[in-house]
Amino acid sequence: MNINIEKLDVLTQELKTTLKEGLLASDIFDRSTGLSLSGYNPQPTAAALFTEVTNVLTGTLADSGFPGLKRYYLVDMENDHSVMVIRHGNDLLQGILMNSQKVNLGILLSVALPKMLAGVEKART
């Protein structure tokens, strides 16, 4: 996999600017190794956890005859936390941990998500 890490770092900073104090952590990581390529307040344990969750979810959907997982899923958690996991193709995942009281869902879905999807695609060389 060829990817421009500097472009990923710029995207991570843009995400921080977009989500402001609502962003608690973010990692863009290799799905096969769990290795973080770019991050803000990196969470290696979360990268491993959400790699496993994504693999189970993808397999379960396929086995059940439901449509497959496309670009992302969002988990609403206790204590005003939420996580968005973005699939950047089959090789990269991105986890975004947020304070759900401080992040506007409309901004997340209509601004941050499209920027991340397009930006990671452009970072591939």
Coordinates of C-alpha atoms in Angstrom, one line a residue:
M1 CA 0.0 0.0 0.0
N2 CA 1.4 3.4 -1.0
I3 CA -0.1 6.3 0.9
N4 CA 1.2 9.8 1.6
I5 CA 1.4 10.0 5.4
E6 CA 1.8 13.8 5.3
K7 CA -1.5 14.2 3.5
L8 CA -3.2 12.0 6.2
D9 CA -1.7 14.2 8.9
V10 CA -3.2 17.3 7.2
L11 CA -6.6 15.5 7.1
T12 CA -6.3 14.7 10.8
Q13 CA -5.7 18.3 11.6
E14 CA -8.6 19.4 9.4
L15 CA -10.8 16.9 11.2
K16 CA -9.7 18.5 14.5
T17 CA -10.5 21.9 13.1
T18 CA -14.0 20.8 11.9
L19 CA -15.1 18.9 15.0
K20 CA -13.3 21.3 17.5
E21 CA -13.5 20.3 21.2
G22 CA -15.9 17.5 20.2
L23 CA -13.1 15.4 18.8
L24 CA -11.5 13.2 21.5
A25 CA -9.4 10.9 19.3
S26 CA -8.9 9.7 15.7
D27 CA -6.7 7.1 14.1
I28 CA -6.4 6.1 10.4
F29 CA -5.0 2.6 10.6
D30 CA -4.1 -0.4 8.5
R31 CA -6.9 -2.9 8.8
S32 CA -4.6 -5.9 8.6
T33 CA -2.0 -4.8 11.2
G34 CA -3.8 -2.2 13.3
L35 CA -0.9 0.1 12.8
S36 CA -1.8 3.8 13.0
L37 CA -0.7 5.8 10.0
S38 CA -2.0 9.1 11.4
G39 CA -3.7 10.1 14.6
Y40 CA -4.9 12.6 17.1
N41 CA -4.7 11.3 20.6
P42 CA -4.0 7.8 19.1
Q43 CA -5.8 4.8 20.7
P44 CA -4.1 1.6 19.6
T45 CA -6.4 -0.6 21.7
A46 CA -9.4 1.0 20.0
A47 CA -7.9 0.4 16.6
A48 CA -7.6 -3.3 17.4
L49 CA -11.1 -3.4 18.9
F50 CA -12.8 -1.7 15.9
T51 CA -10.9 -3.8 13.4
E52 CA -12.4 -6.8 15.1
V53 CA -15.8 -5.3 15.3
T54 CA -15.7 -4.3 11.6
N55 CA -14.6 -7.8 10.6
V56 CA -17.4 -9.4 12.6
L57 CA -20.0 -6.9 11.3
T58 CA -18.9 -7.4 7.7
G59 CA -18.9 -11.2 8.0
T60 CA -22.3 -11.3 9.8
L61 CA -24.0 -9.1 7.2
A62 CA -22.6 -11.2 4.4
D63 CA -23.6 -14.4 6.1
S64 CA -27.2 -13.2 6.8
G65 CA -28.0 -12.1 3.3
F66 CA -28.2 -8.4 4.2
P67 CA -26.6 -5.8 2.1
G68 CA -22.9 -5.3 2.9
L69 CA -21.3 -2.6 5.0
K70 CA -20.4 0.3 2.8
R71 CA -18.5 3.4 4.0
Y72 CA -19.1 3.8 7.7
Y73 CA -21.0 3.0 10.9
L74 CA -21.7 5.0 14.0
V75 CA -21.9 3.8 17.6
D76 CA -23.7 5.8 20.2
M77 CA -22.1 5.0 23.6
E78 CA -22.7 5.9 27.2
N79 CA -21.2 8.9 28.9
D80 CA -21.8 11.2 25.9
H81 CA -19.4 9.3 23.7
S82 CA -19.8 8.2 20.1
V83 CA -17.5 6.5 17.6
M84 CA -17.6 6.6 13.8
V85 CA -15.7 4.0 12.0
I86 CA -15.0 4.8 8.3
R87 CA -13.9 2.2 5.8
H88 CA -11.4 3.6 3.4
G89 CA -11.5 0.7 0.9
N90 CA -10.7 -2.8 2.2
D91 CA -7.3 -1.9 3.6
L92 CA -7.7 1.1 5.9
L93 CA -10.1 2.0 8.7
Q94 CA -10.5 5.2 10.6
G95 CA -11.9 5.5 14.1
I96 CA -13.2 8.9 15.3
L97 CA -14.1 9.1 19.0
M98 CA -16.3 12.1 19.9
N99 CA -18.1 13.8 22.7
S100 CA -21.6 13.4 21.3
Q101 CA -22.8 16.5 23.2
K102 CA -20.2 18.7 21.4
V103 CA -20.3 17.3 17.8
N104 CA -23.1 18.4 15.5
L105 CA -24.2 15.2 13.7
G106 CA -25.0 17.2 10.5
I107 CA -21.5 18.6 10.4
L108 CA -20.1 15.1 11.0
L109 CA -22.1 13.5 8.2
S110 CA -22.2 16.3 5.6
V111 CA -18.8 17.9 6.1
A112 CA -16.3 15.8 8.0
L113 CA -17.1 12.4 6.6
P114 CA -17.0 13.4 2.9
K115 CA -13.7 15.3 3.5
M116 CA -12.1 12.3 5.1
L117 CA -13.3 9.9 2.4
A118 CA -12.1 12.1 -0.5
G119 CA -8.9 13.1 1.4
V120 CA -7.7 9.5 2.1
E121 CA -8.4 8.6 -1.5
K122 CA -6.2 11.5 -2.7
A123 CA -3.5 10.5 -0.2
R124 CA -3.1 7.1 -2.0
T125 CA -0.2 7.3 -4.4

